[in-house]
XYZ file of C-alpha atoms in Angstrom:
676
model
C -29.241 43.238 -14.665
C -31.081 40.587 -16.177
C -30.089 39.890 -19.697
C -32.534 37.686 -21.442
C -34.396 35.548 -24.324
C -31.972 38.034 -26.981
C -29.153 37.256 -29.302
C -26.256 38.407 -29.523
C -23.684 37.353 -32.511
C -20.888 38.548 -34.224
C -18.904 40.134 -31.567
C -15.319 41.055 -30.550
C -13.603 40.324 -26.295
C -17.607 39.427 -24.726
C -20.898 37.928 -25.644
C -22.110 40.230 -22.151
C -19.642 41.336 -19.355
C -19.933 42.083 -15.578
C -17.508 43.434 -13.865
C -16.828 45.370 -10.381
C -19.406 44.407 -8.948
C -22.293 43.827 -10.831
C -24.395 41.439 -10.022
C -26.028 40.558 -13.374
C -28.303 37.828 -15.447
C -28.186 36.577 -18.487
C -31.177 34.097 -19.357
C -31.792 32.715 -22.954
C -29.719 33.690 -25.198
C -28.577 33.045 -28.250
C -24.337 33.984 -28.372
C -22.501 33.610 -31.671
C -19.257 33.923 -32.610
C -17.633 35.817 -30.997
C -13.922 36.756 -31.418
C -10.966 36.983 -29.443
C -10.067 41.184 -29.523
C -6.398 40.843 -30.683
C -4.193 37.568 -31.134
C -2.506 39.659 -27.480
C -5.242 40.035 -25.154
C -7.419 37.193 -23.123
C -10.946 37.467 -23.906
C -13.603 35.995 -26.250
C -15.312 35.191 -23.906
C -19.672 34.399 -23.979
C -20.454 35.769 -20.693
C -17.891 36.754 -18.455
C -17.586 38.319 -15.082
C -14.500 39.863 -13.562
C -15.075 40.469 -9.871
C -19.136 40.205 -10.167
C -21.463 37.956 -10.086
C -22.846 36.114 -12.877
C -25.607 34.315 -13.229
C -26.984 32.575 -15.698
C -30.167 30.400 -17.165
C -30.731 28.365 -20.226
C -28.061 30.382 -22.821
C -26.895 28.451 -26.194
C -23.308 29.464 -26.704
C -21.463 29.087 -29.656
C -18.892 29.608 -31.968
C -16.682 31.512 -28.531
C -12.863 31.672 -29.779
C -11.867 30.921 -26.004
C -14.075 30.605 -23.291
C -17.673 30.355 -23.192
C -17.580 31.328 -19.370
C -15.363 33.308 -17.732
C -15.115 34.289 -13.879
C -12.331 35.991 -12.866
C -11.952 36.855 -9.163
C -16.389 36.105 -9.307
C -19.090 33.891 -8.871
C -20.170 31.534 -11.619
C -24.342 30.496 -10.484
C -24.894 28.447 -13.702
C -27.834 27.039 -14.251
C -28.665 24.873 -18.080
C -26.784 26.432 -20.081
C -25.470 24.981 -23.424
C -21.864 25.636 -25.226
C -20.406 24.266 -27.729
C -16.656 25.172 -29.141
C -14.367 26.899 -27.088
C -10.864 26.178 -25.955
C -12.359 26.111 -22.167
C -16.415 25.103 -22.094
C -16.300 27.539 -18.505
C -12.924 28.671 -17.190
C -12.942 29.952 -13.018
C -10.513 31.483 -12.037
C -10.070 32.655 -8.772
C -13.711 31.952 -8.151
C -16.332 30.324 -6.931
C -18.267 27.597 -8.916
C -22.411 26.106 -9.146
C -22.891 24.838 -12.565
C -25.761 23.281 -13.149
C -27.523 21.663 -16.251
C -24.903 22.079 -18.891
C -23.766 20.915 -21.857
C -20.459 20.660 -22.859
C -19.134 20.353 -26.524
C -15.689 19.810 -27.288
C -14.272 22.170 -25.568
C -10.524 22.355 -26.987
C -8.577 22.241 -24.133
C -11.204 21.991 -21.393
C -15.401 21.252 -20.577
C -15.847 22.980 -17.439
C -12.012 24.295 -15.112
C -12.597 26.173 -11.766
C -9.561 27.033 -9.690
C -12.436 28.277 -6.787
C -11.540 30.020 -2.566
C -14.080 28.122 -1.498
C -16.810 26.262 -3.700
C -16.842 24.454 -6.991
C -20.046 22.861 -7.820
C -21.534 20.079 -11.192
C -24.675 18.205 -11.154
C -26.458 17.553 -13.854
C -23.846 18.327 -16.787
C -22.477 16.376 -19.241
C -19.312 17.005 -20.796
C -18.153 15.371 -24.418
C -15.210 15.529 -26.569
C -15.025 14.211 -29.457
C -11.466 12.717 -31.065
C -10.092 15.149 -33.442
C -12.277 18.255 -32.344
C -10.255 18.396 -29.001
C -6.387 18.872 -28.207
C -4.928 14.611 -27.864
C -2.124 15.340 -25.567
C 0.802 14.050 -24.958
C 0.654 11.896 -21.927
C 4.574 13.668 -21.857
C 3.307 16.700 -21.521
C -0.255 16.558 -19.660
C 1.590 17.046 -15.957
C 3.568 20.456 -17.737
C -0.943 21.872 -17.763
C -2.849 19.149 -15.931
C -5.691 21.051 -17.417
C -4.620 20.001 -21.400
C -7.586 18.152 -22.428
C -9.702 17.194 -19.519
C -13.601 16.945 -18.847
C -13.607 18.561 -15.761
C -11.163 19.978 -13.491
C -11.777 21.510 -9.752
C -9.609 22.547 -7.604
C -11.653 23.952 -4.619
C -11.480 23.098 -0.238
C -15.358 22.117 -1.221
C -15.900 20.527 -4.485
C -19.299 18.896 -5.481
C -19.906 16.747 -9.015
C -23.677 14.920 -9.332
C -25.612 13.378 -11.944
C -22.527 13.549 -14.063
C -21.313 12.643 -17.454
C -17.989 12.776 -19.095
C -17.094 11.573 -22.294
C -13.664 11.186 -25.030
C -10.589 13.245 -23.258
C -7.392 12.591 -23.494
C -5.731 14.176 -20.553
C -8.518 13.496 -17.261
C -11.588 12.980 -16.899
C -12.449 14.639 -14.168
C -9.638 15.501 -11.932
C -10.111 17.132 -8.216
C -7.988 19.171 -6.049
C -7.037 21.599 -3.719
C -5.312 24.584 -3.064
C -3.574 23.041 0.382
C -6.202 20.044 2.359
C -9.484 19.633 0.849
C -13.405 17.567 0.373
C -14.599 16.335 -2.620
C -17.818 14.397 -2.943
C -19.152 12.973 -5.957
C -22.823 9.812 -7.019
C -23.839 9.255 -9.958
C -20.678 10.008 -12.228
C -20.295 8.712 -15.532
C -16.098 8.614 -17.552
C -16.482 7.044 -19.875
C -13.397 6.775 -23.277
C -11.116 8.412 -21.338
C -7.613 8.638 -22.317
C -4.794 8.320 -19.174
C -6.982 9.400 -15.477
C -10.138 8.497 -15.708
C -10.517 10.228 -12.580
C -7.655 11.719 -10.420
C -8.277 12.878 -7.603
C -4.954 14.753 -4.683
C -4.584 15.420 -2.372
C -8.751 16.397 -1.154
C -10.908 12.651 1.395
C -13.512 12.066 -1.084
C -16.306 10.271 -1.212
C -17.818 8.810 -4.300
C -20.797 6.969 -4.257
C -22.295 5.325 -8.050
C -19.010 6.328 -10.018
C -18.776 4.740 -12.984
C -15.515 4.609 -15.099
C -14.743 2.546 -18.217
C -13.205 2.731 -21.285
C -9.624 4.334 -20.421
C -7.097 4.298 -22.934
C -3.465 3.765 -22.216
C -1.692 6.712 -23.691
C 1.909 5.393 -23.532
C 3.419 4.450 -26.261
C 5.333 1.285 -24.777
C 2.964 -1.249 -23.102
C 5.599 -3.596 -22.457
C 5.799 -1.001 -18.555
C 2.384 0.098 -18.551
C 2.016 -2.121 -15.480
C 5.521 -0.791 -13.765
C 3.950 2.700 -13.048
C 1.146 2.707 -10.615
C 0.658 6.337 -11.292
C 0.321 6.601 -14.981
C -2.955 4.565 -17.351
C -4.904 5.063 -14.471
C -9.728 4.214 -14.213
C -9.068 6.619 -11.058
C -6.048 7.938 -9.296
C -5.921 8.388 -6.272
C -2.183 10.517 -4.818
C -2.328 11.591 -1.055
C -6.248 11.294 -0.209
C -8.783 8.961 0.958
C -11.264 7.723 -1.089
C -14.687 6.572 0.176
C -16.433 4.626 -1.631
C -19.725 2.930 -3.195
C -21.444 1.094 -4.899
C -20.144 1.763 -9.155
C -18.132 0.194 -11.549
C -14.092 1.081 -13.101
C -13.892 -1.461 -16.225
C -12.139 -1.877 -19.582
C -9.046 0.037 -18.764
C -6.039 -0.385 -20.097
C -4.573 0.163 -17.146
C -5.354 0.186 -13.384
C -8.044 0.776 -12.990
C -8.049 2.125 -9.134
C -4.753 3.080 -8.100
C -4.463 4.280 -4.556
C -0.988 6.326 -4.229
C 0.332 6.489 -0.714
C -3.541 7.150 0.869
C -6.662 5.089 2.648
C -9.247 3.190 0.277
C -12.267 1.984 1.460
C -14.336 0.574 -1.242
C -17.525 -1.298 -1.417
C -19.979 -2.952 -3.700
C -18.069 -1.975 -6.685
C -18.277 -3.699 -9.612
C -14.174 -3.904 -11.127
C -13.378 -5.621 -14.470
C -11.429 -5.882 -17.260
C -8.662 -3.882 -16.636
C -5.107 -4.267 -18.412
C -3.107 -3.357 -15.041
C -4.820 -3.671 -11.165
C -7.892 -3.886 -10.259
C -7.676 -1.976 -7.491
C -3.707 -0.662 -6.363
C -2.973 -0.624 -2.770
C 0.429 1.507 -3.311
C 2.283 2.114 -0.032
C -0.878 2.746 2.113
C -3.919 1.044 3.102
C -6.547 -0.408 1.334
C -10.359 -1.734 3.358
C -12.744 -3.763 0.566
C -15.830 -5.072 0.948
C -19.148 -6.758 -1.331
C -17.387 -5.958 -4.203
C -16.945 -8.397 -6.947
C -14.024 -8.559 -9.630
C -13.687 -10.243 -12.977
C -11.543 -10.122 -15.913
C -8.276 -9.996 -15.089
C -5.933 -9.947 -17.155
C -2.863 -11.188 -14.379
C 0.550 -11.449 -14.292
C 3.377 -8.684 -12.508
C 0.847 -6.761 -10.927
C -1.751 -6.992 -13.154
C -4.383 -9.220 -10.580
C -8.496 -7.642 -9.469
C -6.508 -6.844 -6.719
C -2.850 -5.635 -5.359
C -1.101 -3.956 -2.015
C 2.605 -2.961 -2.766
C 4.153 -2.170 -0.277
C 1.520 -0.928 2.040
C 0.075 -1.376 5.624
C -2.779 -3.752 5.767
C -5.209 -4.736 2.874
C -8.978 -6.178 3.940
C -11.023 -7.648 1.135
C -14.103 -9.452 2.488
C -17.399 -10.948 1.558
C -16.430 -10.112 -2.599
C -16.290 -12.244 -5.314
C -13.993 -12.809 -7.508
C -14.807 -14.909 -11.071
C -13.419 -16.097 -14.742
C -10.587 -13.643 -14.504
C -8.957 -17.309 -16.638
C -7.729 -15.964 -19.924
C -6.080 -17.622 -21.978
C -3.277 -16.161 -24.322
C -0.676 -16.947 -26.696
C 2.888 -17.374 -25.192
C 5.121 -18.185 -28.132
C 5.312 -19.785 -31.356
C 7.758 -21.923 -33.410
C 8.193 -23.141 -36.468
C 10.227 -25.739 -39.050
C 10.530 -26.903 -42.841
C 10.705 -30.275 -43.650
C 10.321 -31.887 -46.856
C 8.787 -28.534 -47.807
C 5.951 -27.971 -45.056
C 6.195 -25.039 -42.916
C 5.255 -26.389 -39.529
C 4.282 -24.067 -36.537
C 3.749 -24.459 -33.688
C 1.572 -21.593 -31.319
C 1.447 -22.638 -27.086
C -0.958 -21.398 -24.894
C -0.709 -20.465 -21.316
C -2.802 -19.530 -18.469
C -3.389 -16.110 -17.211
C -4.911 -15.288 -14.058
C -4.924 -13.441 -10.676
C -6.922 -11.877 -8.209
C -4.981 -10.537 -4.800
C -1.141 -10.439 -5.253
C 0.153 -9.033 -1.447
C 3.972 -7.876 -2.121
C 6.229 -6.808 0.146
C 5.077 -5.589 3.762
C 0.925 -5.779 3.958
C -0.565 -7.456 7.032
C -3.980 -8.666 4.666
C -6.431 -9.569 5.787
C -8.887 -11.777 3.020
C -12.481 -13.658 4.521
C -15.537 -14.659 3.324
C -15.243 -14.246 -0.125
C -15.901 -16.341 -2.965
C -13.616 -17.538 -5.987
C -14.760 -18.981 -9.199
C -13.306 -20.208 -12.355
C -9.998 -18.462 -12.255
C -6.138 -19.642 -12.389
C -3.967 -17.879 -10.053
C -6.171 -16.299 -6.421
C -4.371 -15.371 -3.674
C -0.148 -14.453 -4.131
C 1.869 -13.435 -1.406
C 5.117 -12.028 -1.914
C 8.147 -10.309 0.519
C 11.896 -9.258 -0.393
C 14.199 -8.493 2.522
C 15.099 -5.280 0.855
C 11.781 -4.260 0.963
C 9.353 -5.881 3.244
C 7.991 -8.493 4.834
C 3.775 -9.445 3.814
C 1.753 -12.415 6.032
C -2.441 -13.135 5.308
C -4.947 -14.627 7.123
C -7.581 -15.980 4.649
C -10.607 -17.018 6.750
C -13.980 -18.274 5.245
C -13.363 -18.299 1.915
C -14.832 -20.497 -1.315
C -12.009 -21.798 -4.112
C -14.038 -23.465 -6.990
C -12.655 -24.305 -10.689
C -9.451 -22.943 -10.483
C -6.399 -23.941 -12.395
C -3.487 -22.264 -10.911
C -1.734 -22.304 -6.901
C -5.244 -20.440 -5.699
C -3.099 -19.830 -2.951
C 0.517 -19.756 -3.180
C 2.763 -18.208 -0.378
C 5.928 -16.551 -1.450
C 9.646 -17.051 0.548
C 9.786 -15.363 3.262
C 5.819 -14.746 3.492
C 3.656 -16.431 6.071
C 0.010 -17.437 5.766
C -2.238 -18.481 8.173
C -5.742 -20.151 6.632
C -8.455 -20.869 7.788
C -12.496 -22.754 7.300
C -11.681 -22.549 3.662
C -12.818 -25.268 0.965
C -10.708 -25.694 -2.811
C -12.977 -28.002 -5.280
C -11.953 -28.707 -8.440
C -8.342 -27.985 -8.735
C -5.770 -27.681 -11.608
C -1.716 -28.666 -9.889
C -0.484 -26.873 -6.553
C -3.730 -25.286 -5.832
C -2.820 -24.473 -2.223
C 1.755 -23.898 -2.811
C 4.142 -22.853 0.329
C 8.174 -21.959 -0.669
C 10.095 -21.343 1.848
C 7.925 -19.321 4.133
C 5.345 -20.265 6.554
C 1.727 -22.367 6.366
C -0.613 -23.119 8.612
C -3.912 -24.601 7.831
C -7.181 -24.917 9.870
C -10.151 -26.361 9.230
C -9.457 -26.993 4.681
C -10.907 -28.736 2.874
C -9.850 -29.277 -0.693
C -10.993 -31.909 -3.237
C -11.219 -33.049 -6.948
C -7.602 -32.151 -9.545
C -4.528 -31.825 -9.590
C -4.350 -31.473 -13.108
C -3.997 -28.490 -15.297
C -3.904 -28.732 -19.449
C -2.530 -25.850 -21.904
C -2.939 -26.463 -25.272
C -0.966 -25.846 -28.244
C -2.002 -25.043 -32.138
C -0.024 -26.643 -34.432
C -0.269 -25.353 -38.472
C 0.739 -26.615 -41.328
C 1.542 -23.651 -44.567
C -0.778 -21.488 -41.923
C -3.849 -24.369 -42.064
C -5.237 -25.067 -38.683
C -4.423 -29.106 -38.391
C -4.751 -30.073 -34.398
C -4.362 -28.891 -30.453
C -1.674 -30.998 -28.783
C -2.331 -30.852 -25.323
C 0.226 -31.580 -22.303
C -1.096 -31.913 -19.013
C 0.750 -31.052 -15.660
C -0.249 -32.610 -12.437
C 0.351 -31.188 -9.184
C -0.635 -32.202 -5.453
C -3.201 -30.658 -3.789
C -1.074 -28.982 -1.411
C 2.396 -28.740 -1.665
C 4.925 -26.927 0.924
C 8.831 -26.968 0.079
C 11.060 -25.189 3.031
C 7.892 -24.329 4.819
C 7.677 -24.140 8.276
C 3.848 -25.597 7.126
C 1.771 -26.560 10.081
C -2.270 -28.479 9.059
C -4.820 -28.440 12.034
C -7.680 -31.067 10.207
C -6.979 -30.345 6.669
C -9.058 -32.777 4.035
C -7.824 -33.805 0.443
C -10.259 -36.417 -1.501
C -9.966 -37.478 -4.607
C -5.598 -36.034 -6.045
C -4.965 -36.769 -9.340
C -1.075 -36.251 -7.700
C -0.242 -37.011 -3.640
C -1.950 -35.400 -1.924
C -0.442 -33.585 0.361
C 3.521 -32.972 -0.676
C 5.752 -31.641 1.672
C 10.117 -30.999 0.830
C 12.193 -29.611 3.726
C 11.446 -27.862 6.208
C 9.333 -28.466 9.144
C 6.225 -30.347 8.715
C 3.274 -31.252 12.132
C -0.246 -32.818 10.855
C -2.618 -33.019 13.270
C -5.930 -34.326 12.601
C -5.558 -35.691 8.566
C -7.822 -36.514 5.943
C -6.248 -38.146 2.652
C -9.709 -40.055 0.458
C -7.961 -40.181 -3.177
C -5.037 -39.410 -4.477
C -2.350 -39.860 -6.897
C -5.511 -40.557 -9.248
C -3.529 -40.034 -12.550
C -0.737 -42.879 -11.671
C 1.013 -40.317 -9.822
C 1.009 -39.357 -5.892
C 0.726 -40.803 -1.684
C -1.482 -39.940 0.417
C 1.742 -37.590 1.430
C 5.414 -37.620 0.014
C 7.677 -36.654 2.802
C 10.632 -35.254 0.997
C 14.007 -34.267 2.528
C 17.336 -33.482 0.169
C 18.291 -30.255 2.996
C 19.310 -29.674 6.243
C 17.274 -31.104 8.676
C 13.569 -31.947 8.343
C 11.216 -32.862 10.817
C 7.687 -34.611 10.186
C 4.906 -35.003 13.543
C 1.375 -36.353 11.907
C -1.107 -37.287 15.126
C -4.574 -38.293 13.587
C -4.849 -38.751 9.695
C -7.022 -41.409 8.150
C -5.419 -42.351 4.664
C -7.071 -44.131 2.221
C -7.511 -45.153 -1.471
C -4.843 -43.905 -2.363
C -4.327 -45.827 -6.444
C -1.027 -45.152 -7.478
C 1.313 -44.818 -4.301
C 1.847 -44.668 -0.721
C -0.279 -44.029 2.173
C 2.701 -41.840 3.647
C 6.145 -42.070 1.659
C 9.564 -40.999 3.846
C 12.272 -40.102 1.210
C 15.558 -39.012 3.478
C 18.653 -37.684 2.351
C 18.935 -35.723 5.361
C 18.361 -35.706 8.906
C 15.064 -36.559 9.226
C 13.080 -36.763 12.938
C 9.046 -38.219 11.974
C 6.508 -39.002 15.365
C 3.766 -40.159 14.074
C 0.864 -40.971 16.619
C -2.755 -42.044 16.055
C -3.339 -42.718 12.805
C -4.837 -44.964 10.045
C -3.704 -45.950 6.035
C -5.744 -48.241 4.354
C -6.567 -49.750 0.279
C -2.494 -48.224 -0.731
C -1.792 -49.234 -3.805
C 2.100 -49.131 -3.098
C 3.370 -49.214 0.891
C 1.115 -48.753 3.733
C 3.780 -46.697 5.220
C 7.201 -46.044 3.727
C 10.038 -44.615 5.828
C 13.572 -44.560 3.501
C 16.087 -42.678 4.038
C 19.622 -42.333 2.567
C 21.543 -39.425 4.165
C 23.810 -41.937 5.922
C 23.132 -42.184 8.676
C 20.082 -43.343 10.845
C 16.707 -41.302 11.349
C 14.744 -41.770 13.998
C 10.437 -42.077 14.092
C 8.520 -42.800 17.096
C 5.193 -44.234 15.827
C 2.459 -44.960 17.850
C -1.602 -46.737 17.994
C -0.242 -47.274 14.234
C -3.081 -49.456 11.797
C -1.828 -50.235 7.969
C -5.037 -51.892 6.190
C -4.863 -53.292 1.958
C -1.891 -51.984 0.998
C -0.685 -53.192 -2.290
C 3.207 -53.922 -0.931
C 4.767 -53.119 2.051
C 2.258 -52.653 5.488
C 4.931 -50.609 6.758
C 8.749 -50.548 5.305
C 11.420 -49.174 6.614
C 15.990 -48.809 5.111
C 17.893 -47.018 8.154
C 15.635 -45.947 10.527
C 15.821 -46.437 14.377
C 12.521 -47.233 15.061
C 10.001 -46.776 18.593
C 6.836 -48.884 17.340
C 4.153 -48.940 19.872
C 0.321 -50.295 18.540
C 1.560 -51.032 15.524
C -0.840 -53.228 13.471
C -0.604 -53.920 10.337
C -2.748 -56.399 8.232
C -4.247 -57.801 4.942
C -0.021 -55.999 3.199
C 0.080 -57.953 -0.519
C 3.823 -57.973 0.644
C 5.172 -57.989 4.737
C 3.430 -57.118 6.908
C 6.253 -55.090 8.446
C 10.228 -54.863 6.544
C 13.242 -53.471 8.841
C 16.218 -52.938 6.275
C 19.009 -51.419 9.112
C 18.636 -49.574 11.466
C 17.763 -50.731 14.957
C 13.738 -51.166 16.083
C 12.140 -52.140 19.340
C 8.100 -53.064 18.861
C 5.751 -52.915 21.250
C 2.606 -54.443 21.245
C 1.929 -54.407 17.880
C 0.370 -56.955 14.519
C 0.955 -57.744 11.878
C -1.100 -60.642 10.375
C -2.780 -61.721 7.171
C -0.060 -60.809 4.617
C 0.916 -61.438 0.848
C 4.810 -62.274 2.557
C 6.192 -62.653 5.624
C 5.253 -60.596 8.728
C 8.506 -59.083 9.909
C 10.983 -58.985 6.989
C 15.010 -57.325 8.505
C 17.664 -57.374 6.619
C 20.470 -55.101 5.818
C 22.304 -55.556 9.998
C 18.402 -54.589 11.381
C 18.865 -54.923 14.627
C 15.535 -55.455 16.523
C 16.407 -54.529 20.463
C 13.156 -55.613 21.873
C 10.211 -57.906 19.001
C 6.553 -57.323 21.273
C 4.889 -58.353 18.268
C 2.075 -60.796 17.433
C 2.585 -62.494 13.540
C 0.341 -64.543 11.970
C -1.534 -65.828 9.207
C 1.257 -64.559 6.803
C 1.572 -65.885 3.737
C 5.838 -66.935 3.790
C 5.726 -66.941 7.756
C 5.764 -64.924 10.410
C 9.510 -63.204 10.784
C 12.470 -63.468 8.796
C 15.951 -62.383 9.392
C 14.901 -60.078 12.145
C 17.527 -62.448 14.879
C 16.805 -64.383 17.841
C 14.874 -61.696 19.734
C 12.080 -62.346 17.378
C 10.573 -65.023 18.660
C 11.005 -67.447 15.746
C 13.872 -65.678 14.109
């Protein structure tokens, strides 16, 4: 049967019903005001099919009490229909659905619902829900009837959504699932102003191309716990499924942008911005992210552009991270003096790019990081898992906080990476393992925060607090650096605290520019430590020493083929306060132009070969305590003694050339030293 070009009005039950094997077509019909037979009947249907085939084309349906178009155990082939109102715009129950060119407006519960044995397909369709005209679902009740306040809800072995937009539903924009297993294909889909979920994918292998999700707002009442639940208030939720996403964007989401739980994600060429929680969350699954753009991440716990939590692998390559630098109010204080109310608003910086939590093996390759707060953060926990990260061929510029942080129990390897214009502690490791190869860090070391001062609620001025920190920081770590270059550091170029440290081919050019810091600072306060330096070139330290070791415990020091020049304080300072002498072996070490002593040693057993010190403002070599052996060495043209020995220093071998020193050649070094 074919019915076309007429109107059906003020009917009860159905406008048109095809049943019992009928094959019916309805086209260019105006269907208006279809009422239910009674409150106990499930009718009130504009166009219906019951065990039949229904074709539609260009129909207009308004004021239908329950279902604009209903199929039960049928096949629906819909084209160009305009549906306004109803409880469900389209409902395909145990029915295959092919819908193209539909316009569904203000369907109270669901725009298009299909539970299909074979296929559910929606193309060139617009679904719009107006707040107040459609159901505003409570998030606690949503899972009971997951189609409540949904734009498109498809459960089928094969689902397809092309060239379609959904706006304005508080439960979910589009949900894709399968009775057991299935596939879904989306292309050129736009989801805007949804609540709870923009796109929900469950247990289906999904391909998404050029999908746009924006304006997903949180329906959770307690925003302080928003980011601790990865399965609510999400732009795109992928549950126990595979997602292959290309192009498109996810933006302005109060929650997670894309959250993949127990599944696998491949994301290529996407744009992700302005998400309250993680832009992409990989929860106990794998993620591969390439050639994508990330910006305006809020920062905080699980609020990074990319978060991997107890995942297996994370790969991030060829992507750009930028402008995740937010100044936020941390707290305020008030006081009243002399009748004047003084308020101080304390601001802090917030923003983060990649966080790896508890177990993932992360590879971060050929990415660009610009204008951020915290870049890559790696965390481990013995109860949940240990994380590792390999970073190669990345660039970091204009970072206020820690561009890379390796947390306790974690390991990181950074290769062929540059850090420029940084704040305090841009490259940091605490109680982990950090290996650097061909890494360059330049210009910076100061992070400024702002406090706004008000008197009687009138703004007076901003107060600035500067935090100054080293360019490379290692605390209780196994640390190694091969071909590390540090330039123009406000504080120490390299600061090492407890652990074991190995530096090869280190270049420091400019350190302590903010009147604090050394070229290399090594501090040992607990346990024992080892310091190995081979091939260092340190110069231009304007406030401290070239290399300063401060040992409160046993430290074994080895320094080869090292040049230190033009330091404000000592060139090389080895100070041991542990109570028992440390040990240091130096070979082919040159110190020139030190503002203090060339080599200062206290309570260290020294073995010196080919040490050359010259033009120090104070003594060339100053040895306090310990037993020392010098061979093939020299100390010339210094402002103090060529070599000064004190505090019962013992010199076993004194093969050192001294000349041209202002205070004399030797002092207190015993008869073994010529002229002593």
